Amino acid sequence: AQTVTQSQPEMSVQEAETVTLSCTYDTSESNYYLFWYKQPPSRQMILVIRQEAYKQQNATENRFSVNFQKAAKSFSLKISDSQLGDTAMYFCAHAGLFGNEKLTFGTGTRLTIIP
Amino acid sequence: NAGVTQTPKFQVLKTGQSMTLQCAQDMNHNSMYWYRQDPGMGLRLIYYSASEGTTDKGEVPNGYNVSRLNKREFSLRLESAAPSQTSVYFCASSSTSGFTNEQFFGPGTRLTVL
């Protein structure tokens, strides 16, 4: 079974600074997907970024980027030029390669951006 | 496109009462899921339906039943609610075509069992 571990329950950073959220996972599969989801106070789950394990290039989406280390089973999220709207819970998640694969979530990191 | 909708948004039950949480998606997705979110535990899968007519247990299925009514709708039923089922419940859906494997989530239902 897959497991996903987020070792930072809470983090805070000044507005405009860069912050990195950590995630490690365990899987016996060689190909899979990894995700970062954002959950603001509205409770809505929002996909931030996705990484396919068979791609060596790290995914980027505007101010969000990942550092994917397949051998180390590490998948960290970097938020550059942080904004007040980035304040949220962030969940790392793993899923198998095919479209009906269920997600395994980490326990989340509560990120607060300080004005 | 409404995406994934859930009703109700909030519900308070007494121990032993029953209720059904409704979920519908308009994205023509084959797969649908029910998760629960508890403080400090992330989201955990209760049941999922890989396609219309099939359902399977997830990580925490005890005390719940599901029905995949048609391709659009996937309901979650609590037959006899218990305080341990106090949680936020999320429905999600995904497509089995293509290889993005992205799940789209509903807005959640906050359930309190007294």
PDB file of C-alpha atoms in Angstrom:
ATOM      1  CA  ALA A   1       0.000   0.000   0.000  1.00  0.00           C
ATOM      2  CA  GLN A   2       1.073   3.522  -0.701  1.00  0.00           C
ATOM      3  CA  THR A   3       1.810   5.948   2.113  1.00  0.00           C
ATOM      4  CA  VAL A   4       2.394   9.694   1.958  1.00  0.00           C
ATOM      5  CA  THR A   5       4.129  11.618   4.751  1.00  0.00           C
ATOM      6  CA  GLN A   6       4.149  15.347   5.357  1.00  0.00           C
ATOM      7  CA  SER A   7       6.382  16.068   8.325  1.00  0.00           C
ATOM      8  CA  GLN A   8       5.618  19.779   8.689  1.00  0.00           C
ATOM      9  CA  PRO A   9       2.185  20.269  10.315  1.00  0.00           C
ATOM     10  CA  GLU A  10       2.481  24.059  10.202  1.00  0.00           C
ATOM     11  CA  MET A  11       4.642  26.653   8.494  1.00  0.00           C
ATOM     12  CA  SER A  12       4.605  30.402   8.201  1.00  0.00           C
ATOM     13  CA  VAL A  13       6.471  32.793   5.963  1.00  0.00           C
ATOM     14  CA  GLN A  14       6.552  36.493   5.225  1.00  0.00           C
ATOM     15  CA  GLU A  15       4.721  37.728   2.167  1.00  0.00           C
ATOM     16  CA  ALA A  16       6.926  37.767  -0.978  1.00  0.00           C
ATOM     17  CA  GLU A  17       9.344  35.179   0.444  1.00  0.00           C
ATOM     18  CA  THR A  18       9.880  31.655  -0.837  1.00  0.00           C
ATOM     19  CA  VAL A  19       8.732  28.601   1.092  1.00  0.00           C
ATOM     20  CA  THR A  20       9.222  24.881   0.539  1.00  0.00           C
ATOM     21  CA  LEU A  21       6.805  22.214   1.768  1.00  0.00           C
ATOM     22  CA  SER A  22       8.124  18.676   2.158  1.00  0.00           C
ATOM     23  CA  CYS A  23       6.538  15.382   1.177  1.00  0.00           C
ATOM     24  CA  THR A  24       7.851  11.835   1.093  1.00  0.00           C
ATOM     25  CA  TYR A  25       6.009   8.769  -0.104  1.00  0.00           C
ATOM     26  CA  ASP A  26       6.344   5.050  -0.333  1.00  0.00           C
ATOM     27  CA  THR A  27       5.190   2.961  -3.266  1.00  0.00           C
ATOM     28  CA  SER A  28       6.183  -0.239  -5.007  1.00  0.00           C
ATOM     29  CA  GLU A  29       5.047   1.061  -8.385  1.00  0.00           C
ATOM     30  CA  SER A  30       7.495   2.388 -10.938  1.00  0.00           C
ATOM     31  CA  ASN A  31       5.034   4.723 -12.628  1.00  0.00           C
ATOM     32  CA  TYR A  32       2.509   6.887 -10.822  1.00  0.00           C
ATOM     33  CA  TYR A  33       1.297  10.435 -10.302  1.00  0.00           C
ATOM     34  CA  LEU A  34       2.018  12.870  -7.496  1.00  0.00           C
ATOM     35  CA  PHE A  35      -0.077  15.910  -6.688  1.00  0.00           C
ATOM     36  CA  TRP A  36      -0.169  18.949  -4.476  1.00  0.00           C
ATOM     37  CA  TYR A  37      -3.663  20.121  -3.511  1.00  0.00           C
ATOM     38  CA  LYS A  38      -4.476  23.404  -1.800  1.00  0.00           C
ATOM     39  CA  GLN A  39      -7.373  23.753   0.618  1.00  0.00           C
ATOM     40  CA  PRO A  40      -8.118  27.386   1.549  1.00  0.00           C
ATOM     41  CA  PRO A  41     -10.523  28.301   4.365  1.00  0.00           C
ATOM     42  CA  SER A  42     -13.387  27.867   1.898  1.00  0.00           C
ATOM     43  CA  ARG A  43     -12.692  24.110   2.177  1.00  0.00           C
ATOM     44  CA  GLN A  44     -12.559  23.614  -1.603  1.00  0.00           C
ATOM     45  CA  MET A  45      -9.812  21.231  -2.759  1.00  0.00           C
ATOM     46  CA  ILE A  46      -7.834  22.849  -5.560  1.00  0.00           C
ATOM     47  CA  LEU A  47      -5.170  21.117  -7.630  1.00  0.00           C
ATOM     48  CA  VAL A  48      -1.948  23.135  -7.525  1.00  0.00           C
ATOM     49  CA  ILE A  49       0.469  20.989  -9.495  1.00  0.00           C
ATOM     50  CA  ARG A  50       0.883  17.464 -10.867  1.00  0.00           C
ATOM     51  CA  GLN A  51       3.988  15.372 -11.583  1.00  0.00           C
ATOM     52  CA  GLU A  52       4.148  12.210 -13.643  1.00  0.00           C
ATOM     53  CA  ALA A  53       6.767   9.881 -12.196  1.00  0.00           C
ATOM     54  CA  TYR A  54       7.991   8.824 -15.647  1.00  0.00           C
ATOM     55  CA  LYS A  55       8.926  12.429 -16.451  1.00  0.00           C
ATOM     56  CA  GLN A  56      12.303  13.533 -15.180  1.00  0.00           C
ATOM     57  CA  GLN A  57      11.574  17.224 -15.598  1.00  0.00           C
ATOM     58  CA  ASN A  58      10.139  18.911 -12.537  1.00  0.00           C
ATOM     59  CA  ALA A  59       6.671  20.369 -13.017  1.00  0.00           C
ATOM     60  CA  THR A  60       6.094  24.112 -12.720  1.00  0.00           C
ATOM     61  CA  GLU A  61       2.926  26.207 -12.638  1.00  0.00           C
ATOM     62  CA  ASN A  62       3.632  29.929 -12.421  1.00  0.00           C
ATOM     63  CA  ARG A  63       4.933  30.561  -8.864  1.00  0.00           C
ATOM     64  CA  PHE A  64       4.644  26.888  -7.906  1.00  0.00           C
ATOM     65  CA  SER A  65       7.292  24.307  -8.679  1.00  0.00           C
ATOM     66  CA  VAL A  66       8.245  20.887  -7.397  1.00  0.00           C
ATOM     67  CA  ASN A  67      11.488  19.120  -6.644  1.00  0.00           C
ATOM     68  CA  PHE A  68      10.814  15.503  -7.550  1.00  0.00           C
ATOM     69  CA  GLN A  69      13.462  13.021  -6.429  1.00  0.00           C
ATOM     70  CA  LYS A  70      12.223   9.607  -7.560  1.00  0.00           C
ATOM     71  CA  ALA A  71      14.995   7.537  -6.023  1.00  0.00           C
ATOM     72  CA  ALA A  72      14.576   9.265  -2.677  1.00  0.00           C
ATOM     73  CA  LYS A  73      10.748   9.188  -3.010  1.00  0.00           C
ATOM     74  CA  SER A  74      10.609  12.862  -2.225  1.00  0.00           C
ATOM     75  CA  PHE A  75       8.239  15.437  -3.704  1.00  0.00           C
ATOM     76  CA  SER A  76       8.553  18.954  -2.283  1.00  0.00           C
ATOM     77  CA  LEU A  77       6.569  22.033  -3.296  1.00  0.00           C
ATOM     78  CA  LYS A  78       8.223  25.419  -3.649  1.00  0.00           C
ATOM     79  CA  ILE A  79       6.116  28.561  -3.593  1.00  0.00           C
ATOM     80  CA  SER A  80       7.943  31.633  -4.830  1.00  0.00           C
ATOM     81  CA  ASP A  81       6.940  35.244  -4.155  1.00  0.00           C
ATOM     82  CA  SER A  82       4.342  34.035  -1.669  1.00  0.00           C
ATOM     83  CA  GLN A  83       1.046  35.901  -1.511  1.00  0.00           C
ATOM     84  CA  LEU A  84      -1.614  36.273   1.160  1.00  0.00           C
ATOM     85  CA  GLY A  85      -3.929  34.143  -0.965  1.00  0.00           C
ATOM     86  CA  ASP A  86      -1.519  31.226  -0.608  1.00  0.00           C
ATOM     87  CA  THR A  87      -2.594  30.841   3.024  1.00  0.00           C
ATOM     88  CA  ALA A  88      -4.164  27.374   3.114  1.00  0.00           C
ATOM     89  CA  MET A  89      -3.715  23.725   3.972  1.00  0.00           C
ATOM     90  CA  TYR A  90      -1.546  21.934   1.430  1.00  0.00           C
ATOM     91  CA  PHE A  91      -1.884  18.209   0.822  1.00  0.00           C
ATOM     92  CA  CYS A  92       0.527  15.966  -1.006  1.00  0.00           C
ATOM     93  CA  ALA A  93      -1.094  12.970  -2.708  1.00  0.00           C
ATOM     94  CA  HIS A  94      -0.150   9.869  -4.702  1.00  0.00           C
ATOM     95  CA  ALA A  95      -2.151   7.987  -7.300  1.00  0.00           C
ATOM     96  CA  GLY A  96      -1.530   5.127  -9.693  1.00  0.00           C
ATOM     97  CA  LEU A  97      -1.041   5.631 -13.358  1.00  0.00           C
ATOM     98  CA  PHE A  98      -4.531   4.988 -14.646  1.00  0.00           C
ATOM     99  CA  GLY A  99      -7.596   7.189 -14.553  1.00  0.00           C
ATOM    100  CA  ASN A 100      -9.536   5.274 -11.933  1.00  0.00           C
ATOM    101  CA  GLU A 101      -6.787   5.152  -9.341  1.00  0.00           C
ATOM    102  CA  LYS A 102      -7.681   6.435  -5.898  1.00  0.00           C
ATOM    103  CA  LEU A 103      -5.633   9.121  -4.163  1.00  0.00           C
ATOM    104  CA  THR A 104      -3.599   8.545  -1.018  1.00  0.00           C
ATOM    105  CA  PHE A 105      -3.152  11.788   0.890  1.00  0.00           C
ATOM    106  CA  GLY A 106      -0.642  13.045   3.413  1.00  0.00           C
ATOM    107  CA  THR A 107      -1.827  14.684   6.612  1.00  0.00           C
ATOM    108  CA  GLY A 108      -1.284  18.193   5.292  1.00  0.00           C
ATOM    109  CA  THR A 109       0.760  21.297   6.069  1.00  0.00           C
ATOM    110  CA  ARG A 110      -0.982  24.433   7.258  1.00  0.00           C
ATOM    111  CA  LEU A 111       0.760  27.375   5.576  1.00  0.00           C
ATOM    112  CA  THR A 112       0.251  30.921   6.794  1.00  0.00           C
ATOM    113  CA  ILE A 113       1.519  33.899   4.806  1.00  0.00           C
ATOM    114  CA  ILE A 114       2.277  36.818   7.101  1.00  0.00           C
ATOM    115  CA  PRO A 115       1.665  40.323   5.721  1.00  0.00           C
TER     116      PRO A 115
ATOM    117  CA  ASN B   1     -20.412  23.357 -16.003  1.00  0.00           C
ATOM    118  CA  ALA B   2     -21.096  22.997 -12.291  1.00  0.00           C
ATOM    119  CA  GLY B   3     -18.362  20.379 -11.868  1.00  0.00           C
ATOM    120  CA  VAL B   4     -18.966  18.276  -8.747  1.00  0.00           C
ATOM    121  CA  THR B   5     -21.883  19.254  -6.534  1.00  0.00           C
ATOM    122  CA  GLN B   6     -22.724  17.951  -3.077  1.00  0.00           C
ATOM    123  CA  THR B   7     -25.793  18.295  -0.903  1.00  0.00           C
ATOM    124  CA  PRO B   8     -26.230  19.222   1.846  1.00  0.00           C
ATOM    125  CA  LYS B   9     -23.361  21.539   2.789  1.00  0.00           C
ATOM    126  CA  PHE B  10     -23.997  21.165   6.520  1.00  0.00           C
ATOM    127  CA  GLN B  11     -25.900  18.595   8.563  1.00  0.00           C
ATOM    128  CA  VAL B  12     -26.387  17.836  12.241  1.00  0.00           C
ATOM    129  CA  LEU B  13     -27.627  14.383  13.232  1.00  0.00           C
ATOM    130  CA  LYS B  14     -28.367  12.615  16.466  1.00  0.00           C
ATOM    131  CA  THR B  15     -26.731   9.285  17.194  1.00  0.00           C
ATOM    132  CA  GLY B  16     -28.651   6.513  15.454  1.00  0.00           C
ATOM    133  CA  GLN B  17     -30.239   8.670  12.772  1.00  0.00           C
ATOM    134  CA  SER B  18     -29.694   7.915   9.125  1.00  0.00           C
ATOM    135  CA  MET B  19     -29.000  10.168   6.180  1.00  0.00           C
ATOM    136  CA  THR B  20     -27.768  10.159   2.597  1.00  0.00           C
ATOM    137  CA  LEU B  21     -25.165  12.511   1.176  1.00  0.00           C
ATOM    138  CA  GLN B  22     -25.721  13.263  -2.476  1.00  0.00           C
ATOM    139  CA  CYS B  23     -23.059  13.853  -5.104  1.00  0.00           C
ATOM    140  CA  ALA B  24     -23.368  14.596  -8.795  1.00  0.00           C
ATOM    141  CA  GLN B  25     -20.887  15.470 -11.542  1.00  0.00           C
ATOM    142  CA  ASP B  26     -21.507  16.863 -15.009  1.00  0.00           C
ATOM    143  CA  MET B  27     -18.083  16.153 -16.538  1.00  0.00           C
ATOM    144  CA  ASN B  28     -18.969  12.712 -17.909  1.00  0.00           C
ATOM    145  CA  HIS B  29     -16.398  11.095 -15.613  1.00  0.00           C
ATOM    146  CA  ASN B  30     -16.401   7.349 -15.135  1.00  0.00           C
ATOM    147  CA  SER B  31     -14.894   7.227 -11.647  1.00  0.00           C
ATOM    148  CA  MET B  32     -16.282   8.728  -8.460  1.00  0.00           C
ATOM    149  CA  TYR B  33     -15.036   8.724  -4.855  1.00  0.00           C
ATOM    150  CA  TRP B  34     -16.079   9.512  -1.308  1.00  0.00           C
ATOM    151  CA  TYR B  35     -13.492  10.769   1.186  1.00  0.00           C
ATOM    152  CA  ARG B  36     -13.687  11.904   4.763  1.00  0.00           C
ATOM    153  CA  GLN B  37     -11.433  14.563   6.246  1.00  0.00           C
ATOM    154  CA  ASP B  38     -10.604  14.600   9.933  1.00  0.00           C
ATOM    155  CA  PRO B  39      -8.234  16.985  11.734  1.00  0.00           C
ATOM    156  CA  GLY B  40      -4.627  15.827  11.510  1.00  0.00           C
ATOM    157  CA  MET B  41      -5.449  12.869   9.260  1.00  0.00           C
ATOM    158  CA  GLY B  42      -5.791  14.260   5.766  1.00  0.00           C
ATOM    159  CA  LEU B  43      -8.411  12.787   3.453  1.00  0.00           C
ATOM    160  CA  ARG B  44      -9.186   9.088   3.652  1.00  0.00           C
ATOM    161  CA  LEU B  45     -11.059   7.101   1.057  1.00  0.00           C
ATOM    162  CA  ILE B  46     -14.378   5.599   2.163  1.00  0.00           C
ATOM    163  CA  TYR B  47     -15.695   4.051  -1.065  1.00  0.00           C
ATOM    164  CA  TYR B  48     -15.123   4.497  -4.752  1.00  0.00           C
ATOM    165  CA  SER B  49     -16.783   3.578  -8.003  1.00  0.00           C
ATOM    166  CA  ALA B  50     -14.480   2.940 -10.942  1.00  0.00           C
ATOM    167  CA  SER B  51     -17.395   2.881 -13.375  1.00  0.00           C
ATOM    168  CA  GLU B  52     -21.169   2.882 -13.427  1.00  0.00           C
ATOM    169  CA  GLY B  53     -22.471  -0.261 -11.747  1.00  0.00           C
ATOM    170  CA  THR B  54     -19.375  -0.980  -9.657  1.00  0.00           C
ATOM    171  CA  THR B  55     -18.386   0.068  -6.149  1.00  0.00           C
ATOM    172  CA  ASP B  56     -15.433  -0.895  -3.955  1.00  0.00           C
ATOM    173  CA  LYS B  57     -14.378  -0.311  -0.388  1.00  0.00           C
ATOM    174  CA  GLY B  58     -11.658   2.149   0.430  1.00  0.00           C
ATOM    175  CA  GLU B  59      -9.629   2.619   3.573  1.00  0.00           C
ATOM    176  CA  VAL B  60     -12.464   3.376   6.040  1.00  0.00           C
ATOM    177  CA  PRO B  61     -15.759   1.831   4.781  1.00  0.00           C
ATOM    178  CA  ASN B  62     -17.272   0.666   8.085  1.00  0.00           C
ATOM    179  CA  GLY B  63     -20.607   2.307   8.879  1.00  0.00           C
ATOM    180  CA  TYR B  64     -21.206   3.497   5.319  1.00  0.00           C
ATOM    181  CA  ASN B  65     -22.937   2.301   2.179  1.00  0.00           C
ATOM    182  CA  VAL B  66     -22.837   3.751  -1.308  1.00  0.00           C
ATOM    183  CA  SER B  67     -24.931   3.686  -4.450  1.00  0.00           C
ATOM    184  CA  ARG B  68     -23.777   4.545  -7.947  1.00  0.00           C
ATOM    185  CA  LEU B  69     -27.195   5.558  -9.192  1.00  0.00           C
ATOM    186  CA  ASN B  70     -26.041   6.339 -12.728  1.00  0.00           C
ATOM    187  CA  LYS B  71     -22.932   7.756 -14.353  1.00  0.00           C
ATOM    188  CA  ARG B  72     -23.545  11.199 -12.845  1.00  0.00           C
ATOM    189  CA  GLU B  73     -24.574  10.389  -9.276  1.00  0.00           C
ATOM    190  CA  PHE B  74     -22.853   8.655  -6.375  1.00  0.00           C
ATOM    191  CA  SER B  75     -24.491   8.748  -2.946  1.00  0.00           C
ATOM    192  CA  LEU B  76     -23.135   7.922   0.504  1.00  0.00           C
ATOM    193  CA  ARG B  77     -25.464   6.600   3.185  1.00  0.00           C
ATOM    194  CA  LEU B  78     -25.033   6.486   6.928  1.00  0.00           C
ATOM    195  CA  GLU B  79     -27.540   3.929   8.233  1.00  0.00           C
ATOM    196  CA  SER B  80     -27.042   4.597  11.948  1.00  0.00           C
ATOM    197  CA  ALA B  81     -24.895   7.641  12.576  1.00  0.00           C
ATOM    198  CA  ALA B  82     -22.273   7.603  15.320  1.00  0.00           C
ATOM    199  CA  PRO B  83     -20.257  10.480  16.838  1.00  0.00           C
ATOM    200  CA  SER B  84     -17.118   8.959  15.242  1.00  0.00           C
ATOM    201  CA  GLN B  85     -18.621   9.830  11.865  1.00  0.00           C
ATOM    202  CA  THR B  86     -18.452  13.535  12.613  1.00  0.00           C
ATOM    203  CA  SER B  87     -16.276  14.763   9.764  1.00  0.00           C
ATOM    204  CA  VAL B  88     -16.140  16.696   6.518  1.00  0.00           C
ATOM    205  CA  TYR B  89     -17.102  14.535   3.546  1.00  0.00           C
ATOM    206  CA  PHE B  90     -15.834  15.132   0.043  1.00  0.00           C
ATOM    207  CA  CYS B  91     -17.017  13.639  -3.194  1.00  0.00           C
ATOM    208  CA  ALA B  92     -14.664  13.585  -6.182  1.00  0.00           C
ATOM    209  CA  SER B  93     -14.653  12.365  -9.759  1.00  0.00           C
ATOM    210  CA  SER B  94     -12.067  11.584 -12.407  1.00  0.00           C
ATOM    211  CA  SER B  95     -11.897  10.512 -16.015  1.00  0.00           C
ATOM    212  CA  THR B  96     -10.469   7.187 -17.114  1.00  0.00           C
ATOM    213  CA  SER B  97      -9.601   8.548 -20.531  1.00  0.00           C
ATOM    214  CA  GLY B  98      -6.336  10.357 -21.003  1.00  0.00           C
ATOM    215  CA  PHE B  99      -3.530  10.163 -18.484  1.00  0.00           C
ATOM    216  CA  THR B 100      -3.880  13.156 -16.225  1.00  0.00           C
ATOM    217  CA  ASN B 101      -5.535  11.213 -13.393  1.00  0.00           C
ATOM    218  CA  GLU B 102      -6.739  14.480 -11.864  1.00  0.00           C
ATOM    219  CA  GLN B 103      -9.579  14.231  -9.387  1.00  0.00           C
ATOM    220  CA  PHE B 104     -12.105  17.049  -9.163  1.00  0.00           C
ATOM    221  CA  PHE B 105     -13.634  17.677  -5.770  1.00  0.00           C
ATOM    222  CA  GLY B 106     -16.994  18.914  -4.579  1.00  0.00           C
ATOM    223  CA  PRO B 107     -17.304  21.639  -1.929  1.00  0.00           C
ATOM    224  CA  GLY B 108     -17.702  19.175   0.938  1.00  0.00           C
ATOM    225  CA  THR B 109     -20.358  18.410   3.555  1.00  0.00           C
ATOM    226  CA  ARG B 110     -19.697  19.149   7.198  1.00  0.00           C
ATOM    227  CA  LEU B 111     -21.497  16.510   9.256  1.00  0.00           C
ATOM    228  CA  THR B 112     -21.853  16.638  13.037  1.00  0.00           C
ATOM    229  CA  VAL B 113     -23.239  13.655  14.934  1.00  0.00           C
ATOM    230  CA  LEU B 114     -24.331  14.438  18.489  1.00  0.00           C
TER     231      LEU B 114
END
